[in-house]
C-alpha positions as a LaTeX table, in Angstrom:
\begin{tabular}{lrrr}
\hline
Residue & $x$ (\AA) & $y$ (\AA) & $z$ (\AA) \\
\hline
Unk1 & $-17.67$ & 15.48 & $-64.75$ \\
Unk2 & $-15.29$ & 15.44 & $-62.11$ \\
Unk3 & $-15.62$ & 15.03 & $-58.20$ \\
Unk4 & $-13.50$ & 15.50 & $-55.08$ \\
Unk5 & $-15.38$ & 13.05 & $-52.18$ \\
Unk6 & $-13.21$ & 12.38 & $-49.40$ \\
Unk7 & $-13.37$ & 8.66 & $-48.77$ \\
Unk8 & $-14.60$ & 8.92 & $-45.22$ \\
Unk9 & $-17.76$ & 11.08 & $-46.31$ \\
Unk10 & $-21.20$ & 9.24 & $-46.87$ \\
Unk11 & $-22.93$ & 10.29 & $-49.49$ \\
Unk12 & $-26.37$ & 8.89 & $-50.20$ \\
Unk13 & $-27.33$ & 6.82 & $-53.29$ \\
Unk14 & $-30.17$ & 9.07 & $-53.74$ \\
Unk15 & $-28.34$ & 12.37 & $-53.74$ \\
Unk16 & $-27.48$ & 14.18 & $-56.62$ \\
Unk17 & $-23.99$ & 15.71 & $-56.86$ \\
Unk18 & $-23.04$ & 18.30 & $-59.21$ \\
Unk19 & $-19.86$ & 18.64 & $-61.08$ \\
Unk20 & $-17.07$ & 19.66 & $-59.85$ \\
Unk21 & $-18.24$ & 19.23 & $-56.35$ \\
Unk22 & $-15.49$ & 19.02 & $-53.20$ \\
Unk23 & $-16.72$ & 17.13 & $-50.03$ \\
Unk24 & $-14.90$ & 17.07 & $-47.51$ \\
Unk25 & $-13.88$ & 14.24 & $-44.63$ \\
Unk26 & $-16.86$ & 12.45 & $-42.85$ \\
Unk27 & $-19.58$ & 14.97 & $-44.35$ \\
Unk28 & $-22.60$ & 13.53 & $-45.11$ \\
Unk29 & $-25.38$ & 13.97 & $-47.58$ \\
Unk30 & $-28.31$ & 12.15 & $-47.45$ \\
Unk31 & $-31.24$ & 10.79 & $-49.89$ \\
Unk32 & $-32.98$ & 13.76 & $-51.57$ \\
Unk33 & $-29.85$ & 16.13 & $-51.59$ \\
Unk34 & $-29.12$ & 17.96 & $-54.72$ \\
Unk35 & $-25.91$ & 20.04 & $-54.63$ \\
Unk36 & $-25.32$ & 22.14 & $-58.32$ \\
Unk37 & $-21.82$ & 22.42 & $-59.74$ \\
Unk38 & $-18.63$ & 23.78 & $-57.45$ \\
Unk39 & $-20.29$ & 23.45 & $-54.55$ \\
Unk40 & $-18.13$ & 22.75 & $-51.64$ \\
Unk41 & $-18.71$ & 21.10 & $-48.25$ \\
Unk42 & $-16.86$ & 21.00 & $-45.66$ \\
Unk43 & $-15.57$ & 18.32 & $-42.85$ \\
Unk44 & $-18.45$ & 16.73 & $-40.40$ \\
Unk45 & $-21.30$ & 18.88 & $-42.50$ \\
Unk46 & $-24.74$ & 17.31 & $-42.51$ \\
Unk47 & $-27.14$ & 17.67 & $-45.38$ \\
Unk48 & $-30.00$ & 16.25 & $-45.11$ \\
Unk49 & $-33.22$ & 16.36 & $-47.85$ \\
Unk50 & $-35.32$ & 17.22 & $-49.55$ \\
Unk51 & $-33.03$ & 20.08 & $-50.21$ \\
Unk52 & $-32.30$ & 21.50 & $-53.41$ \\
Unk53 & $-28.64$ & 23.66 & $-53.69$ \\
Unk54 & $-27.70$ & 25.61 & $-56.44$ \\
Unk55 & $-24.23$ & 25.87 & $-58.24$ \\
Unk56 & $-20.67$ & 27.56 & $-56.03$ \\
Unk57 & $-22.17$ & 27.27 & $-52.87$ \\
Unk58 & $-19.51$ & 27.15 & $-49.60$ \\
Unk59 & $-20.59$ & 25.27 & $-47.02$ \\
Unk60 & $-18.22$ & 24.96 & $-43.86$ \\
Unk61 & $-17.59$ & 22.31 & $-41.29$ \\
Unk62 & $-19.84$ & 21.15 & $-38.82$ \\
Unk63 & $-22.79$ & 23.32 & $-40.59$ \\
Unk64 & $-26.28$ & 21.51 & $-40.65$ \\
Unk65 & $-28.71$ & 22.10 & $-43.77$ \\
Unk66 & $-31.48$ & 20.48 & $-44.37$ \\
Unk67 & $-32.81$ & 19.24 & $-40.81$ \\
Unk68 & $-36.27$ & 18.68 & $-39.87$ \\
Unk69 & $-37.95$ & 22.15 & $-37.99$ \\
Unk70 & $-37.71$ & 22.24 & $-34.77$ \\
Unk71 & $-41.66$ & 22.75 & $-34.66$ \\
Unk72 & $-43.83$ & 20.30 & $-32.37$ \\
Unk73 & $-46.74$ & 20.38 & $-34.61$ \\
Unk74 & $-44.03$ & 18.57 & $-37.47$ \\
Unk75 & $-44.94$ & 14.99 & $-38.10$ \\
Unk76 & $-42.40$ & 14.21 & $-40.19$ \\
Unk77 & $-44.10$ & 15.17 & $-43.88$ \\
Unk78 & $-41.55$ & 15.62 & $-46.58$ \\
Unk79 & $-41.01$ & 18.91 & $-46.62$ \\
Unk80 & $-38.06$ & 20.82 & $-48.37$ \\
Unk81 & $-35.13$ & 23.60 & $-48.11$ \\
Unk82 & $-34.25$ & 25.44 & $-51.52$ \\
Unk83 & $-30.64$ & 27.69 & $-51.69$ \\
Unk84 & $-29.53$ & 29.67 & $-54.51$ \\
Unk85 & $-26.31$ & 30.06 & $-55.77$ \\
Unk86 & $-23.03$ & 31.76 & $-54.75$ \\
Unk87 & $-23.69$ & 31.46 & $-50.53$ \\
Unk88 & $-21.17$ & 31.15 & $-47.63$ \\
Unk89 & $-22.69$ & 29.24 & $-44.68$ \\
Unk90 & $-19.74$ & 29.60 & $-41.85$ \\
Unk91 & $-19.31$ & 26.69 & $-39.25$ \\
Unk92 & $-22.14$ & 25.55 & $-37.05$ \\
Unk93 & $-24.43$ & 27.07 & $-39.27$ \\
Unk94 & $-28.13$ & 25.55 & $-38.90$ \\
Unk95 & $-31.08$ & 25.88 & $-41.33$ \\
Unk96 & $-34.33$ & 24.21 & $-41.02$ \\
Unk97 & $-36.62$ & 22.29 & $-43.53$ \\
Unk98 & $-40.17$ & 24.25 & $-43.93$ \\
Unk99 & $-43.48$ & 23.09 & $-42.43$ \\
Unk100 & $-46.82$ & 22.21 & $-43.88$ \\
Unk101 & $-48.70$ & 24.55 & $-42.14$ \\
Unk102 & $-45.73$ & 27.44 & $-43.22$ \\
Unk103 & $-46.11$ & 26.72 & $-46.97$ \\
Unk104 & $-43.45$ & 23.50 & $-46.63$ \\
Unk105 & $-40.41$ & 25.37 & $-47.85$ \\
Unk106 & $-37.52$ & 27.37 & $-46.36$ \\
Unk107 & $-36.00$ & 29.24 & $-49.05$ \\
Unk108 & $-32.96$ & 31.12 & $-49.20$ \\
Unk109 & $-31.76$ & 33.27 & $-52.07$ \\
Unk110 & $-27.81$ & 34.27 & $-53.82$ \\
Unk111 & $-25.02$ & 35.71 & $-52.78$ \\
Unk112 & $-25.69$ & 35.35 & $-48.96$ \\
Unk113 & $-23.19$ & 35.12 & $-46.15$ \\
Unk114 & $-24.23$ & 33.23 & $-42.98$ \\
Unk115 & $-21.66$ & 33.48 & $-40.23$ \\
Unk116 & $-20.99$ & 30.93 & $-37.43$ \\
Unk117 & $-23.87$ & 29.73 & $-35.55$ \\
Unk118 & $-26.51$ & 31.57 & $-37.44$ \\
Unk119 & $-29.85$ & 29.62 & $-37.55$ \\
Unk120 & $-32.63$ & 29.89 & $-39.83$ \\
Unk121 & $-35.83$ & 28.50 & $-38.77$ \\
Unk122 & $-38.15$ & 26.52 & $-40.58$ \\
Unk123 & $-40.42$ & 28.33 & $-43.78$ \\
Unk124 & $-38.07$ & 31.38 & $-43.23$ \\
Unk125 & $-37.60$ & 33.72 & $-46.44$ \\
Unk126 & $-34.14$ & 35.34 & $-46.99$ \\
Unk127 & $-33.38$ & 37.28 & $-50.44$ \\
Unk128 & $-30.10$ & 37.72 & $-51.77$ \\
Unk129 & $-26.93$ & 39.77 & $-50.66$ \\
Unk130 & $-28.12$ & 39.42 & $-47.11$ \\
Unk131 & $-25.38$ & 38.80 & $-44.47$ \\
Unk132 & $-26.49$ & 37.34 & $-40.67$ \\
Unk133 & $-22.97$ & 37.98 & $-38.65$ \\
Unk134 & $-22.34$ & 35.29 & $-35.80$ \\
Unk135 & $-25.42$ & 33.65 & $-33.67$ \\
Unk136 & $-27.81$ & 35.92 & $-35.58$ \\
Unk137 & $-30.98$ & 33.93 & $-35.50$ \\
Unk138 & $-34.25$ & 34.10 & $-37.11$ \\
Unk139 & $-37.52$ & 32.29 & $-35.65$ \\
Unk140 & $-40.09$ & 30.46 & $-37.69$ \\
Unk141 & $-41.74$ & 31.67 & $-40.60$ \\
Unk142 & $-39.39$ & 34.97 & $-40.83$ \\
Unk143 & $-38.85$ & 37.13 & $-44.15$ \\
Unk144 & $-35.29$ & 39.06 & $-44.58$ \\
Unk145 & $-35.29$ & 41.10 & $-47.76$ \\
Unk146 & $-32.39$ & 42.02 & $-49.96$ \\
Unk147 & $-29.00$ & 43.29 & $-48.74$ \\
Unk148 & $-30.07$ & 43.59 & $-44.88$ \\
Unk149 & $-27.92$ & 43.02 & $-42.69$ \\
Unk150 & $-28.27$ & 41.37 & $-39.23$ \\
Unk151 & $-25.27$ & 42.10 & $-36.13$ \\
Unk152 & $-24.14$ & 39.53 & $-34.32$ \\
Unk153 & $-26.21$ & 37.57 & $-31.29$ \\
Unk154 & $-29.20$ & 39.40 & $-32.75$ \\
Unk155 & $-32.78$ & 37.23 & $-32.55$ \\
Unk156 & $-35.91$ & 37.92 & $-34.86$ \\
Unk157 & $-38.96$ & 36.89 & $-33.83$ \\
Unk158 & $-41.34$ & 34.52 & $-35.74$ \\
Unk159 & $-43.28$ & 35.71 & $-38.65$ \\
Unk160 & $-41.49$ & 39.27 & $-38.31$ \\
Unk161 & $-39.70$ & 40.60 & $-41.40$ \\
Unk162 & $-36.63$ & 42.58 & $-41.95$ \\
Unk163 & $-37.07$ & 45.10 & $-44.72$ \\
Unk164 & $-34.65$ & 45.46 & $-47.57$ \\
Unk165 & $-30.98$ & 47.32 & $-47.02$ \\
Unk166 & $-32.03$ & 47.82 & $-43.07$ \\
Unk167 & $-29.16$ & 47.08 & $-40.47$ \\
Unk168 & $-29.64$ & 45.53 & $-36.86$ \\
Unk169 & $-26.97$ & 46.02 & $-34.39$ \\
Unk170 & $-25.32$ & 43.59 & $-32.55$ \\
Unk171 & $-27.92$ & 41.98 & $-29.67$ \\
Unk172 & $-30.53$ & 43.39 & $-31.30$ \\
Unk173 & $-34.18$ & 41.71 & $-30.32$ \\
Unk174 & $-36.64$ & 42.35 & $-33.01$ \\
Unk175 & $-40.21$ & 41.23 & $-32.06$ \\
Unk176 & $-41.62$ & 43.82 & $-34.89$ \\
Unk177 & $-41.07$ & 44.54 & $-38.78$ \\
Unk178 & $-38.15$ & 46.68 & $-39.06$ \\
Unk179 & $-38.80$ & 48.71 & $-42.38$ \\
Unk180 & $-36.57$ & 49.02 & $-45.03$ \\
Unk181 & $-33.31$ & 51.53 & $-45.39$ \\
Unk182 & $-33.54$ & 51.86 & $-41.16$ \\
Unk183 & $-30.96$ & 50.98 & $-38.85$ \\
Unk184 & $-32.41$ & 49.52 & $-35.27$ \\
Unk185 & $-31.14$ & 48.42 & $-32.25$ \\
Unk186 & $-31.67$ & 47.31 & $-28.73$ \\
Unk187 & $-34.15$ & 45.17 & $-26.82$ \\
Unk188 & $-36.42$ & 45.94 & $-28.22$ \\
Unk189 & $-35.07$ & 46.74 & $-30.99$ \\
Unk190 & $-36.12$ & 51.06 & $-31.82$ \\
Unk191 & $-34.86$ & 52.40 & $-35.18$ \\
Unk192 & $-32.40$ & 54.89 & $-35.17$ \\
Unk193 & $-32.38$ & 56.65 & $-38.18$ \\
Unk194 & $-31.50$ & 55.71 & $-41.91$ \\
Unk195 & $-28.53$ & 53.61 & $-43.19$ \\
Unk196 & $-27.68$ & 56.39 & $-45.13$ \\
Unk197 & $-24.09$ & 54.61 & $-45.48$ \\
Unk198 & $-25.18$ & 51.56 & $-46.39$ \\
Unk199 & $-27.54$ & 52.96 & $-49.20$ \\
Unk200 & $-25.05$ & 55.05 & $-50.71$ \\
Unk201 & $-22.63$ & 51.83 & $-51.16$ \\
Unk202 & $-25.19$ & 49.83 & $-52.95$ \\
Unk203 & $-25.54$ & 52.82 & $-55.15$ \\
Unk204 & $-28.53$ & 54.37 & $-53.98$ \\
Unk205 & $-28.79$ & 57.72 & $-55.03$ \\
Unk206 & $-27.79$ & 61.14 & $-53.02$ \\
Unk207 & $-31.40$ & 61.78 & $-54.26$ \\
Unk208 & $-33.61$ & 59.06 & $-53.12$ \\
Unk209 & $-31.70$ & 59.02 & $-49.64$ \\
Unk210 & $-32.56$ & 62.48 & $-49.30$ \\
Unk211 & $-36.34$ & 60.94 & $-49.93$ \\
Unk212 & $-36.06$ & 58.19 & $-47.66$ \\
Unk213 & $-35.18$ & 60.78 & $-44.89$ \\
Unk214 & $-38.20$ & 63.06 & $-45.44$ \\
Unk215 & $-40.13$ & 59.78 & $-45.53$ \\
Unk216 & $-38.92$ & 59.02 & $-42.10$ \\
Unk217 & $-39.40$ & 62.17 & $-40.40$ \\
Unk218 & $-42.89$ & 62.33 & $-41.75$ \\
Unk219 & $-43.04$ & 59.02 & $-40.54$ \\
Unk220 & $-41.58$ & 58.45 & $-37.28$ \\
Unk221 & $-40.89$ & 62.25 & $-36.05$ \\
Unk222 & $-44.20$ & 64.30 & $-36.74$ \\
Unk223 & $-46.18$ & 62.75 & $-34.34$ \\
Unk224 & $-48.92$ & 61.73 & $-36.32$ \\
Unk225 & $-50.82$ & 58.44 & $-36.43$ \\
Unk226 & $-49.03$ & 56.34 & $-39.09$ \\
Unk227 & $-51.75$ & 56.00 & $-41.39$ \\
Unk228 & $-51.75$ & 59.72 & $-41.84$ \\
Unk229 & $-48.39$ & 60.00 & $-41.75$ \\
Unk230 & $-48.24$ & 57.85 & $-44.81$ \\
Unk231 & $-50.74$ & 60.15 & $-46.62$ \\
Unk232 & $-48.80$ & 63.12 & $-46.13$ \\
Unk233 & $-45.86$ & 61.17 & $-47.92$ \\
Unk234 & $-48.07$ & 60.30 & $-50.90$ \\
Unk235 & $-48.71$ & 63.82 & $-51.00$ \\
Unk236 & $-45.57$ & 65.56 & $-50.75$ \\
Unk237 & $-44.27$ & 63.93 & $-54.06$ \\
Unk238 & $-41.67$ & 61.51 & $-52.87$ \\
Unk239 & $-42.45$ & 59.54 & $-55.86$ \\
Unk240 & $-38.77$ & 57.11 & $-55.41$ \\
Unk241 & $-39.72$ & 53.49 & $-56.10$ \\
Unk242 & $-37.63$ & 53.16 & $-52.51$ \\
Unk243 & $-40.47$ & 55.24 & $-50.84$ \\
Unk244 & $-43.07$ & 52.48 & $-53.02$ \\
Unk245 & $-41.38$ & 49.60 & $-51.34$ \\
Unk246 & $-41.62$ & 51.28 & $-48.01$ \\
Unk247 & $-44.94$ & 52.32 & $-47.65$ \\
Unk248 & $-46.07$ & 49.09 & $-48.79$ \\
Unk249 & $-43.90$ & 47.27 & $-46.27$ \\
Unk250 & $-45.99$ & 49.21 & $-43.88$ \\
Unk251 & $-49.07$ & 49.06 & $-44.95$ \\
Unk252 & $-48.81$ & 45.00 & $-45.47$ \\
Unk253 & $-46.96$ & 44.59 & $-41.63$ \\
Unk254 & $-49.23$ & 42.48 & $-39.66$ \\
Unk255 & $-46.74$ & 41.80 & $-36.44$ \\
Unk256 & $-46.65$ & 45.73 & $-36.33$ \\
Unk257 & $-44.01$ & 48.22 & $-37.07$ \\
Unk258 & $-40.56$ & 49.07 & $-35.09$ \\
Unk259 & $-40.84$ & 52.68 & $-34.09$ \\
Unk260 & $-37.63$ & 54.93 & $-32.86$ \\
\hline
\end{tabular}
């Protein structure tokens, strides 16, 4: 098992480095850290634990993982972060430790790409293939499904969730659920219509998009009071697992949802 440790970084008796591991100068990991294979941290990063990091994980300069939440009600219990495999967290990056009362755990999934200054909040849920450009920020106790995507200097409010594939524009304030497969923007954030590109990238089908959009104009465009509306989608046969997912998002929001 081989290792590339600079000789100025600290790393802490009680961490747990995997093979094939590159730290780079003054980084430091502390007690509690576990890093998987080909993981590779940059200069002046701080990890701190109990955090557990999967294998090929990038982590740049000057990013801090691992921190206690910023939460005044934290008294200093031993809770933990958890990262998947295969992430990019850009420089300045900061991601919070969980809280007792939020479950205990911040977890975030694969394949994710966390620009500069991002933050993620303590007990904050993110899924894989997600991508936060620069400053995006999520609050406290936040879920972000798979492949959404979050603009730059855009803010999510605590306990709000982005649904999967949806896309927030830059500066976009979200005190609400955004639903999946929507694009939304402003402050407050409104939706405006489908991310009909996105969808078709990830290899959504012509035909489900074509679902997704009858969904929304049922939805969002009829008028009607959104518990109705979703009846008259269960009705009309749009029987995609996509228009599944959605309703359910809705029908489980409790911060409400975004409306155009």
């Amino acid at each position: 098992m081989t290792r590339d440790i600079h000789p100025t970084a600290i790393v802490d008796s009680g961490a747990i480095v995997g093979a094939d591991c590159k730290i780079g100068p003054y980084a430091v990991i502390g007690a509690h850290v576990e890093l998987g294979a080909h993981c590779q941290i940059g200069a002046h990063a701080v990890l701190e634990g109990p955090t557990r990091i999967g294998s090929h994980n990038h982590i740049f300069q000057f990013a801090s993982v691992g921190t206690a939440p910023q939460d005044l009600g934290y008294q200093g219990e031993p809770t933990a972060l958890e990262i998947g495999s295969h992430n990019t967290l850009r420089e300045f990056v900061t991601v919070n430790r969980g809280t007792v009362k939020g479950g205990g755990v911040t977890r975030i999934g694969s394949h994710n790409l966390l620009m500069a200054y991002c933050h993620v909040a303590h007990d904050c849920r993110i899924g894989d293939q997600v991508v936060m450009a620069n400053a995006a920020t999520l609050a406290g106790h936040v879920c972000i499904e798979d492949h959404a995507i979050l603009g730059g200097l855009s803010a999510v409010h605590q306990f709000a969730r982005i649904g999967s594939h949806a896309i927030l524009g830059g500066g976009t304030m979200a005190p609400l659920d955004i639903p999946p497969y929507m694009m939304a923007a402003g402050n407050h954030a409104s939706l405006h219509g489908i991310n009909v590109r996105g969808l078709a990238r990830r290899g959504i089908s012509r035909e489900t998009i074509l679902q997704i959009k009858r969904a929304y104009r049922i939805l969002f465009r009829s008028g009607q009071r959104l518990d109705d509306a979703m009846e008259e989608v269960r009705q009309r046969g749009l029987d995609a697992p996509e228009i599944a997912h959605l309703l359910d998002f809705i029908l489980n929001s409790k911060r409400g949802i975004t409306r155009p």
